[in-house]
Amino acid sequence: MPSEGRCWETLQALRSSDKGRLCYDRDWLLRGEDVLQECMSLPKLSSYSGWVVDHVLPHIQKNAPPSETSASSVSTSALNQPSSIPRSPLRNPAFSPVSSAISDGTKDKHESPHTEPMVLQSPRGMKVEGCIRMYELVHRMKGAEGLRQWQEEQEKKVRALSEMASEQLKRFDERKELKHHKEFQDLREVMEKSSREALGQQEKLKAEHRHRAKILNLKLREAEQQRLKQEEQERLRKEEGQARLRSLYALQEEVLHLSQQLDASDQHRDLLQVDLSAFRTRGNQLCSLVSGIIRSSSENGFPTIEDQAAAEGALQEMRDLLSNLHQEIGRACEEKRRRDEEEARIKQQESQMQQRPEAHKESPVPNQGPGAKPNEDLQVKVQDSTMQWYQQLQEASGRCVLAFEGLSSSRDSQAKKIKMDLQKAATIPVSQISTIAGSKLKEIFDKIHSLLSGKAVQSGGRSVSVTLNPQALDFVQYKLAEKFVKQGEEEVASHHEAAFPIAVVASGIWELHPRVGALILAHLHKKCPYSVPFYPAFKEGMALEDYQRMLGYQVKDSKVEQQDNFLKRMSGMIRLYAAIIQLRWPYGNRQETHPHGLNHGWRWLAQILNMEPLSDVTATLLFDFLEVCGNALMKQYQVQFWKMILLIKEDYFPRIEAITSSGQMGSFIRLKQFLEDLHSPTRD
């Protein structure tokens, strides 16, 4: 039919047009897609379109006649070939995609107002349309399945993201909780720290309170002790005042007794033809002075130390006055004796002139008398060699003083400080030597030895050395020797047992530093001339005070010390000397000899026995010397020592007894008892 051929040609033309090549989707409204989305994408064909183009259209073009009828018939025949159309997997030609597409196309054409409805009568076309529809359905189902899978995947991702967000929220909550916990912990630590600081402050306040309470208690105790001390001092002052008052009465009694002795000396005035009125006048003045002191002290309550010193000075002056009176009487007696001897000699010469032939028979033998011995006279002066030795030591001491004169007389504050530090470093260790020193003796010795050796020692918290000044060594040696002798004069005089520890240190220093030993002897001889032994002679024109100083007495403000104190000091120095000559430093070199050993003690004993004894002095010195080193001398000299003791007992002791007065019997009795005890074993 010609109309059917034209219809296929129209379809072919429409298909070949631009609009026919567009892709139409009938279900886009159902999917809710954008209307213009397909316009913006490239046109797409179904996967069956290529098969249709390759298998259907070539047959149509090949069999179509030039006329519309032939073309129409060819198209109809081509569509009627069942073998060239693929079957649907569902085997239902009604659901073919081609028939669906054709029916849709015809439906669109019928819907258009400007086109006329067209009905396709070809079953093959319907079959193709059904296949196309089936493919689209399958494709749509696949798309729905893919969409479902994509949705499930997205849901899984959403669930994963949700779980991850939940975990992150948990971690955030945990971190926040941890932060809050840390803040709470820090706050609690700060509160605990504040509490501890508050407790510490409270304890500190309590400690301060206790400390202040302790200080207040100490102050109260100190105040109480001060009050008790003042009461004790007041009691002691009263006791001392009463003791001084009793002492003043005793001094007054002795002064009156000496005044009576001065009055008793008037019997010598006519006999010796000397004027003694000046002595009596001065004695009366001294008695009035002591009486005035006692009267004024009684009015004021108790006598002071000055009053007692003034009374003692008056007593000492009275003693000196009586001594000078006795010396004056002795000189007058000696003068009278010389005059009598001269007169007797003249008379004897006259008688010899008259009786010359019998002169040789009747003249007396010189230096002999009834019962006299040729060697009975003793010396008064010391031997020349001993005196030369004494003078050499004093000259060496004087040179040593001149050597450090610049340091001692310097006005520079630094030099004065050095001098003071050196003197303390030299004297304080010696002052620390005592009978209870014990193991400290070696420490004291090492300190003194280090100072003399030029090493630095600690004194008063400062470092001291003789290298600080060129004259420092001479100064230290002189002061050290002076301090050793002063310890004998004071410490040994009060505590006899202290002689040995002081002597052993002095002996060790003497052995290592001989110049110090020479200075010790020089100081000892100057303060105690009897240690030479040396009896200074009174020279014409010499002041009495100077002579008394030469004898070893201490004279202060024209006041001479009491005899007991004088003997006490001499005893201490002789005991120290006797201990030095027999002791050696135990840590020294035993192979060397003692620098001033027992041979010097033997020399001293022999020389003092060859000299006239002194009242009260010789007995004291012999007793102290023999008591300290008599045992060492006995071990050293044995028989010779006992001969010396026998000489003292039989020959020298009676001489001491002859010059000892009734008021000086103490030292004599001690020496006598010592000699008797010493000889008692030999009698048995």
XYZ file of C-alpha atoms in Angstrom:
684
model
C 0.000 0.000 0.000
C 1.336 3.368 -0.975
C 0.232 5.031 2.262
C 2.054 2.401 4.372
C 5.254 2.956 2.379
C 5.085 6.640 2.936
C 4.574 6.060 6.652
C 7.813 4.106 6.925
C 9.623 6.694 4.947
C 8.301 9.320 7.311
C 9.466 7.336 10.263
C 12.824 6.894 8.625
C 13.063 10.608 7.982
C 12.019 11.453 11.520
C 14.519 9.006 12.860
C 17.225 10.579 10.768
C 16.346 14.107 11.921
C 18.015 15.898 14.815
C 15.037 15.457 17.018
C 14.724 11.787 16.162
C 18.256 11.217 17.347
C 17.379 12.591 20.791
C 17.028 10.184 23.718
C 13.634 10.227 25.432
C 13.027 8.810 28.864
C 9.438 8.171 29.716
C 10.046 7.586 33.439
C 12.059 10.706 34.302
C 9.170 12.173 36.238
C 8.925 9.004 38.330
C 12.606 9.219 39.286
C 12.290 12.932 40.119
C 15.272 13.921 38.038
C 15.885 17.343 36.705
C 14.225 18.117 33.378
C 17.307 19.662 31.842
C 19.745 17.075 33.111
C 19.522 15.030 29.884
C 20.060 18.142 27.824
C 23.374 18.813 29.452
C 24.652 15.244 28.906
C 25.620 13.553 25.675
C 22.928 11.474 23.912
C 23.100 7.779 24.637
C 21.697 4.751 22.774
C 20.560 1.497 24.142
C 22.878 -1.493 23.902
C 20.320 -3.039 21.458
C 20.474 -0.063 19.128
C 23.712 -1.182 17.589
C 22.308 -4.618 16.894
C 19.226 -3.090 15.274
C 21.353 -0.821 13.121
C 23.640 -3.673 12.098
C 20.978 -6.324 11.346
C 17.669 -4.630 10.573
C 18.452 -1.424 8.673
C 20.823 -2.952 6.094
C 18.107 -5.427 5.056
C 15.599 -2.624 4.759
C 17.872 -0.510 2.547
C 18.851 -3.456 0.377
C 15.301 -4.683 -0.412
C 13.545 -1.306 -0.700
C 12.247 -0.400 -4.299
C 12.439 3.063 -5.644
C 8.760 3.540 -5.075
C 7.112 3.983 -1.746
C 5.203 0.750 -2.186
C 8.310 -1.284 -2.655
C 9.982 0.462 0.241
C 6.989 -0.155 2.379
C 6.796 -3.813 1.380
C 10.497 -4.319 1.954
C 10.200 -2.784 5.369
C 7.247 -4.972 6.088
C 9.027 -8.070 4.877
C 12.112 -7.189 6.756
C 10.122 -6.728 9.878
C 8.323 -9.975 9.271
C 11.556 -12.027 9.353
C 11.589 -13.625 12.697
C 15.055 -14.980 12.457
C 16.688 -11.563 12.367
C 15.034 -10.302 15.604
C 16.587 -11.513 18.906
C 14.246 -13.003 21.373
C 13.707 -11.621 24.775
C 15.064 -13.629 27.627
C 11.496 -13.632 28.994
C 10.089 -14.999 25.649
C 7.217 -12.566 25.734
C 6.896 -10.519 22.442
C 4.422 -8.214 24.061
C 7.209 -6.840 26.322
C 9.745 -6.331 23.556
C 11.707 -3.123 23.808
C 11.216 -2.393 20.092
C 7.460 -2.737 20.282
C 7.486 -0.659 23.409
C 9.501 2.015 21.666
C 7.218 1.952 18.612
C 4.049 2.013 20.698
C 5.519 4.870 22.711
C 6.395 6.692 19.517
C 2.908 6.201 18.126
C 1.446 7.219 21.420
C 3.470 10.426 21.359
C 2.337 11.079 17.862
C -1.242 10.540 18.750
C -0.826 12.843 21.721
C 0.605 15.633 19.628
C -2.153 17.935 18.368
C -0.470 18.527 15.024
C 0.180 14.845 14.148
C -2.124 12.144 13.239
C -2.197 8.819 15.075
C -0.235 6.012 13.452
C -0.659 2.310 14.175
C 2.139 -0.190 13.498
C 0.765 -3.415 12.217
C 4.152 -5.281 12.056
C 4.474 -8.014 14.709
C 8.183 -8.051 14.373
C 8.350 -4.355 15.256
C 6.204 -5.114 18.259
C 8.550 -7.858 19.172
C 11.570 -5.540 18.908
C 9.740 -2.948 20.901
C 8.987 -5.581 23.494
C 12.632 -6.560 23.661
C 13.596 -2.927 24.081
C 11.063 -2.605 26.844
C 12.340 -5.777 28.456
C 15.918 -4.514 28.280
C 14.914 -1.222 29.802
C 13.109 -3.064 32.567
C 16.114 -5.269 33.223
C 18.377 -2.229 33.063
C 16.071 -0.392 35.419
C 16.085 -3.336 37.818
C 19.863 -3.441 37.669
C 19.934 0.285 38.327
C 17.554 -0.151 41.229
C 19.728 -2.989 42.568
C 22.861 -0.836 42.173
C 21.062 2.057 43.812
C 20.016 -0.214 46.638
C 23.552 -1.484 47.064
C 24.876 2.095 46.915
C 22.309 3.092 49.498
C 23.325 0.165 51.695
C 26.978 1.119 51.264
C 26.180 4.718 52.119
C 24.193 3.564 55.096
C 27.180 1.467 56.211
C 29.430 4.502 55.779
C 26.944 6.616 57.682
C 26.805 4.016 60.435
C 30.631 3.841 60.468
C 30.869 7.603 60.570
C 28.251 7.662 63.287
C 30.133 5.066 65.307
C 33.399 6.944 64.729
C 31.725 10.188 65.802
C 30.329 8.409 68.843
C 33.779 7.062 69.722
C 35.279 10.506 69.209
C 32.581 11.935 71.437
C 33.427 9.334 74.049
C 37.147 10.209 73.737
C 36.255 13.882 74.007
C 34.184 13.165 77.110
C 37.026 11.096 78.536
C 39.555 13.876 77.840
C 37.216 16.402 79.363
C 36.715 14.192 82.401
C 40.508 13.681 82.641
C 41.023 17.430 82.426
C 38.469 17.979 85.169
C 40.177 15.287 87.250
C 43.581 16.922 86.744
C 42.190 20.321 87.628
C 40.615 18.837 90.731
C 43.874 17.093 91.578
C 45.868 20.319 91.082
C 43.355 22.197 93.198
C 43.616 19.568 95.913
C 47.440 19.715 95.758
C 47.322 23.504 96.006
C 44.984 23.212 98.983
C 47.229 20.582 100.600
C 50.290 22.738 99.928
C 48.525 25.734 101.441
C 47.553 23.574 104.382
C 51.141 22.368 104.821
C 52.439 25.923 104.577
C 49.879 27.009 107.128
C 50.930 24.141 109.410
C 54.587 25.018 108.860
C 53.891 28.640 109.652
C 52.005 27.543 112.725
C 54.908 25.306 113.802
C 57.315 28.169 113.139
C 55.227 30.457 115.292
C 55.132 27.792 117.988
C 58.930 27.403 117.758
C 59.398 31.164 117.966
C 57.073 31.231 120.929
C 59.032 28.450 122.622
C 62.301 30.220 121.777
C 61.059 33.482 123.218
C 59.760 31.685 126.267
C 63.141 30.006 126.629
C 64.907 33.358 126.293
C 62.612 34.858 128.883
C 63.280 31.932 131.201
C 67.008 32.326 130.632
C 66.760 36.024 131.365
C 64.813 35.265 134.516
C 67.398 32.697 135.558
C 70.201 35.115 134.712
C 68.495 37.806 136.751
C 68.121 35.369 139.634
C 71.730 34.269 139.267
C 72.798 37.885 139.092
C 70.905 38.598 142.280
C 72.442 35.583 143.984
C 75.829 36.581 142.627
C 75.426 40.082 143.984
C 74.399 38.663 147.335
C 77.392 36.316 147.236
C 79.665 39.182 146.251
C 78.273 41.273 149.068
C 78.844 38.415 151.491
C 82.354 37.873 150.158
C 83.005 41.598 150.345
C 81.994 41.602 153.970
C 84.083 38.517 154.659
C 87.037 40.013 152.808
C 86.516 43.266 154.683
C 86.511 41.426 157.985
C 89.545 39.422 156.909
C 91.326 42.624 155.876
C 90.357 44.192 159.195
C 91.789 41.224 161.082
C 94.849 41.417 158.853
C 95.188 45.118 159.687
C 95.043 44.331 163.384
C 97.706 41.676 162.881
C 99.815 44.145 160.887
C 99.390 46.751 163.609
C 100.468 44.229 166.205
C 103.566 43.334 164.188
C 104.355 47.009 163.588
C 104.113 47.692 167.310
C 106.320 44.696 167.982
C 108.907 45.986 165.498
C 108.621 49.420 167.100
C 109.449 47.861 170.450
C 112.509 46.279 168.835
C 113.499 49.709 167.569
C 113.130 51.090 171.070
C 115.193 48.208 172.442
C 118.070 49.215 170.178
C 118.774 52.271 172.373
C 121.088 50.118 174.471
C 123.550 50.084 171.556
C 123.552 53.871 171.279
C 125.954 54.477 174.143
C 127.956 51.332 173.463
C 128.486 51.944 169.753
C 128.234 55.733 169.878
C 125.776 55.976 166.932
C 122.680 58.133 166.550
C 119.569 55.949 166.106
C 116.933 58.643 166.706
C 115.995 58.813 163.003
C 115.005 55.123 163.059
C 112.825 55.597 166.152
C 111.163 58.687 164.664
C 110.331 56.917 161.414
C 109.073 53.900 163.374
C 106.724 56.073 165.395
C 105.447 57.670 162.158
C 104.729 54.240 160.685
C 102.875 53.160 163.837
C 100.749 56.318 163.643
C 100.084 55.671 159.943
C 98.824 52.130 160.586
C 96.699 53.313 163.503
C 95.168 56.048 161.323
C 94.372 53.520 158.581
C 92.592 51.241 161.059
C 90.678 54.137 162.593
C 89.479 55.496 159.201
C 88.544 52.015 157.931
C 86.521 51.334 161.073
C 84.595 54.541 160.526
C 83.883 53.658 156.867
C 82.782 50.100 157.605
C 85.519 47.828 156.286
C 89.063 48.543 155.107
C 89.684 48.612 151.373
C 92.407 46.893 149.424
C 94.251 50.200 149.256
C 94.148 50.472 153.038
C 95.507 46.983 153.400
C 98.197 47.672 150.794
C 99.156 50.878 152.595
C 99.358 49.021 155.928
C 101.424 46.232 154.354
C 103.688 48.854 152.833
C 104.093 50.455 156.247
C 104.888 47.052 157.762
C 107.401 46.297 155.027
C 108.984 49.681 155.515
C 109.142 49.003 159.261
C 110.858 45.696 158.511
C 113.276 47.423 156.166
C 113.826 50.077 158.796
C 114.604 47.435 161.387
C 116.814 45.611 158.894
C 118.661 48.814 158.094
C 118.976 49.444 161.836
C 120.445 45.999 162.324
C 122.791 46.592 159.392
C 123.786 49.924 160.866
C 124.349 48.286 164.234
C 126.246 45.487 162.493
C 128.451 47.957 160.669
C 129.007 49.830 163.919
C 129.863 46.563 165.658
C 132.191 45.628 162.824
C 133.804 49.047 163.030
C 134.182 48.714 166.770
C 135.587 45.196 166.301
C 138.085 46.469 163.746
C 139.085 49.261 166.092
C 139.466 46.793 168.922
C 141.469 44.467 166.687
C 143.609 47.353 165.539
C 144.229 48.378 169.124
C 144.955 44.784 170.040
C 147.320 44.454 167.086
C 149.107 47.630 168.061
C 149.381 46.456 171.642
C 150.591 43.093 170.385
C 153.229 44.706 168.198
C 154.346 46.785 171.141
C 154.586 43.680 173.278
C 156.472 41.918 170.489
C 158.904 44.801 170.290
C 159.505 44.419 173.971
C 159.808 40.618 173.874
C 161.473 40.015 170.488
C 163.456 36.929 171.441
C 160.278 35.096 172.466
C 158.181 36.355 169.534
C 158.314 33.172 167.467
C 157.339 30.969 170.371
C 154.405 32.948 171.583
C 152.955 34.427 168.367
C 149.660 32.759 167.203
C 149.509 30.795 163.927
C 147.544 32.733 161.225
C 144.082 31.434 160.221
C 144.132 28.898 163.069
C 142.618 28.850 166.480
C 141.399 26.416 169.028
C 139.664 23.619 167.068
C 139.724 25.510 163.731
C 140.270 23.831 160.344
C 142.105 25.336 157.355
C 139.240 24.726 154.890
C 136.497 25.857 157.198
C 135.931 29.314 155.610
C 133.351 29.484 152.795
C 133.102 31.824 149.840
C 130.739 34.756 149.472
C 131.323 35.458 145.793
C 130.520 33.114 142.974
C 133.286 31.473 140.949
C 134.718 33.513 138.086
C 133.736 30.953 135.441
C 130.155 30.849 136.725
C 130.002 34.633 136.855
C 131.308 34.835 133.273
C 128.662 32.340 132.157
C 125.969 34.373 133.950
C 127.100 37.591 132.241
C 127.190 35.936 128.811
C 123.586 34.801 129.212
C 122.460 38.291 130.262
C 124.292 39.846 127.306
C 122.631 37.371 124.916
C 119.253 38.286 126.406
C 120.032 41.981 125.940
C 121.013 41.425 122.304
C 117.770 39.562 121.725
C 115.789 42.511 123.140
C 117.653 44.908 120.869
C 116.946 42.620 117.895
C 113.172 43.088 118.173
C 113.206 46.643 119.526
C 111.754 47.932 116.247
C 108.761 45.607 116.530
C 108.131 46.240 120.227
C 108.381 50.043 119.969
C 106.560 50.419 116.644
C 103.489 52.667 116.627
C 102.083 51.166 113.444
C 98.717 49.524 114.078
C 99.552 46.566 111.834
C 102.853 45.972 113.636
C 101.106 46.225 117.020
C 98.522 43.679 115.868
C 101.276 41.305 114.688
C 103.120 41.728 117.986
C 99.969 40.993 119.985
C 99.124 37.910 117.894
C 102.677 36.584 118.194
C 102.732 37.112 121.949
C 99.416 35.280 122.341
C 100.576 32.440 120.093
C 103.759 32.056 122.176
C 102.354 32.431 125.704
C 98.855 30.929 125.596
C 100.029 27.321 124.881
C 102.467 27.534 127.837
C 99.637 28.773 130.056
C 97.591 25.716 129.050
C 100.200 23.303 130.481
C 98.983 21.841 133.746
C 99.116 18.654 135.749
C 95.907 17.414 134.090
C 96.987 18.289 130.550
C 97.729 14.635 129.740
C 97.745 13.920 126.025
C 97.473 17.627 125.238
C 101.174 18.093 126.065
C 102.209 16.780 122.651
C 99.664 19.041 120.950
C 100.998 22.048 122.895
C 104.598 21.073 122.129
C 103.868 20.666 118.402
C 102.150 24.056 118.295
C 105.118 25.827 119.949
C 107.616 23.953 117.778
C 105.670 24.825 114.609
C 105.598 28.496 115.593
C 109.370 28.556 116.201
C 109.975 26.641 112.951
C 108.244 29.304 110.839
C 105.003 27.427 110.242
C 101.618 29.096 110.523
C 99.593 28.310 113.653
C 96.067 29.259 114.679
C 95.748 31.746 117.518
C 92.539 33.553 118.384
C 90.909 32.462 115.139
C 93.717 33.936 113.010
C 96.753 32.436 111.314
C 100.049 33.559 112.920
C 103.600 32.977 111.727
C 107.058 34.375 112.554
C 107.512 35.062 108.849
C 105.148 38.053 109.127
C 107.987 40.248 110.420
C 111.811 39.929 110.280
C 112.024 40.530 114.037
C 109.167 38.171 114.910
C 111.329 35.108 115.670
C 113.482 36.978 118.226
C 110.343 38.391 119.833
C 108.645 34.984 120.065
C 111.765 33.277 121.493
C 112.175 35.957 124.157
C 108.485 35.958 125.169
C 108.343 32.158 125.192
C 111.365 31.884 127.517
C 109.937 34.617 129.731
C 106.593 32.785 129.932
C 108.251 29.488 130.938
C 110.035 31.195 133.831
C 106.866 33.063 134.801
C 104.985 29.758 134.945
C 107.595 28.509 137.394
C 107.288 31.736 139.375
C 103.484 31.559 139.580
C 102.043 28.138 138.649
C 104.788 25.924 140.131
C 104.990 28.124 143.217
C 101.301 27.422 143.902
C 101.168 23.834 142.602
C 104.490 22.026 142.986
C 103.392 19.085 140.842
C 103.033 21.399 137.823
C 106.837 21.647 137.573
C 107.139 18.357 135.690
C 104.738 18.895 132.719
C 106.060 22.424 132.225
C 109.660 21.211 132.479
C 109.234 18.367 129.984
C 107.848 20.744 127.340
C 110.555 23.327 128.082
C 113.248 20.625 127.849
C 111.941 19.442 124.466
C 111.819 23.002 123.092
C 115.305 23.633 124.511
C 116.645 20.557 122.703
C 115.243 21.636 119.307
C 115.774 25.385 119.770
C 118.884 25.981 121.935
C 118.514 29.757 121.865
C 115.204 29.461 123.708
C 117.003 27.439 126.388
C 119.669 30.124 126.786
C 116.941 32.760 127.145
C 115.158 30.602 129.754
C 118.381 30.532 131.811
C 118.858 34.293 131.384
C 115.317 35.023 132.629
C 115.687 32.501 135.455
C 119.005 33.992 136.623
C 117.621 37.513 136.463
C 114.502 36.739 138.514
C 116.171 34.211 140.814
C 119.920 34.919 141.108
C 120.204 31.985 143.550
C 119.727 29.618 140.588
C 123.224 30.620 139.345
C 124.028 30.557 142.382
C 124.852 34.239 142.764
C 124.540 36.561 145.778
C 124.514 40.140 144.447
C 126.652 42.485 146.517
C 125.504 45.900 147.667
C 127.507 48.570 145.859
C 128.218 52.002 147.172
C 125.753 54.591 145.934
C 123.154 51.959 144.937
C 119.549 52.615 145.881
C 118.050 50.167 148.329
C 115.165 49.358 145.985
C 117.553 48.501 143.144
C 119.531 46.233 145.423
C 116.376 44.492 146.557
C 115.394 43.935 142.911
C 118.823 42.397 142.279
C 118.170 40.005 145.164
C 114.941 38.910 143.463
C 112.385 40.898 145.448
C 109.453 42.564 143.698
C 109.321 46.288 144.413
C 106.203 48.205 143.424
C 105.717 51.857 144.314
C 108.648 51.693 146.741
C 106.998 48.716 148.476
C 108.903 45.466 148.780
C 106.991 42.211 148.722
C 106.628 40.117 151.838
C 109.241 37.514 152.675
C 106.795 34.608 152.428
C 105.762 35.601 148.899
C 109.396 36.085 147.936
C 110.364 32.611 149.185
C 107.340 31.122 147.440
C 108.391 32.553 144.057
C 112.037 31.490 144.512
C 110.844 28.002 145.448
C 108.726 27.722 142.274
C 111.583 28.758 139.982
C 114.123 26.448 141.650
C 111.684 23.547 141.395
C 111.167 24.261 137.691
C 114.958 24.389 137.156
C 115.422 21.109 139.076
C 112.740 19.448 136.942
C 114.201 20.719 133.643
C 117.705 19.321 134.269
C 116.401 15.773 134.845
C 113.555 15.497 132.277
C 113.673 15.035 128.507
C 110.977 15.217 125.854
C 109.832 11.583 125.365
C 109.389 11.973 121.599
C 112.825 13.496 121.010
C 116.130 11.982 119.893
C 117.390 9.820 122.767
C 120.843 9.471 121.231
C 121.656 13.120 121.857
C 122.612 14.373 125.308
C 120.450 16.623 127.441
C 121.137 20.280 126.551
C 121.283 21.173 130.264
C 121.415 17.943 132.201
C 122.080 16.710 135.725
C 125.736 17.740 135.630
C 124.574 21.353 135.866
C 122.433 20.424 138.868
C 125.442 18.800 140.524
C 127.503 21.938 139.805
C 124.780 24.142 141.317
C 124.582 22.020 144.466
C 128.362 21.981 144.895
C 128.706 25.727 144.403
C 125.906 26.661 146.800
C 127.488 24.439 149.465
C 130.768 26.305 148.944
C 129.060 29.638 149.663
C 127.945 31.145 152.944
C 124.274 30.295 153.639
C 121.628 32.997 153.631
C 119.037 33.159 156.346
C 115.715 31.548 155.289
C 116.736 31.453 151.594
C 119.390 28.739 151.466
C 117.337 26.262 153.520
C 114.285 26.810 151.274
C 116.245 26.392 148.035
C 118.113 23.287 149.209
C 114.908 21.606 150.333
C 113.058 22.352 147.053
C 116.005 21.365 144.861
C 116.680 18.053 146.632
C 113.000 17.153 146.842
C 112.565 17.514 143.053
C 115.790 16.073 141.622
C 117.490 14.392 144.611
C 116.443 10.947 143.373
C 117.830 11.623 139.877
C 121.127 12.860 141.357
C 121.351 9.765 143.555
C 120.921 7.467 140.544
C 123.458 9.444 138.545
C 126.219 9.981 141.152
C 125.376 7.294 143.742
C 128.161 7.311 146.407
C 129.213 10.866 145.643
C 125.643 11.990 146.212
C 125.531 10.367 149.644
C 128.820 12.031 150.512
C 127.286 15.353 149.525
C 124.250 14.695 151.741
C 126.542 13.778 154.634
C 128.446 17.027 154.123
C 125.194 18.995 154.203
C 124.019 17.279 157.357
C 127.247 17.450 159.344
C 128.974 20.633 158.149
C 126.583 22.895 156.236
C 123.404 22.370 158.188
C 124.868 23.708 161.471
C 125.857 26.892 159.622
C 122.271 27.350 158.435
C 121.014 26.750 161.964
C 123.430 29.324 163.333
C 122.027 32.160 161.163
C 118.341 31.178 161.398
C 116.246 33.289 163.762
C 113.260 32.046 165.710
C 110.804 33.551 163.152
C 112.488 31.765 160.229
C 112.424 28.203 161.530
C 109.842 26.894 159.017
C 112.198 26.286 156.094
C 114.924 25.105 158.464
C 112.662 22.489 160.045
C 111.480 21.248 156.619
C 115.088 20.797 155.456
C 116.030 19.067 158.714
C 113.109 16.652 158.480
C 113.923 15.949 154.827
C 117.557 15.127 155.632
C 116.543 12.891 158.518
C 114.069 10.993 156.358
C 116.690 10.749 153.619
C 119.285 9.251 155.966
C 116.987 7.022 157.938
C 117.458 3.989 155.594
C 121.260 4.188 155.852
C 121.153 4.084 159.642
C 119.160 0.849 159.640
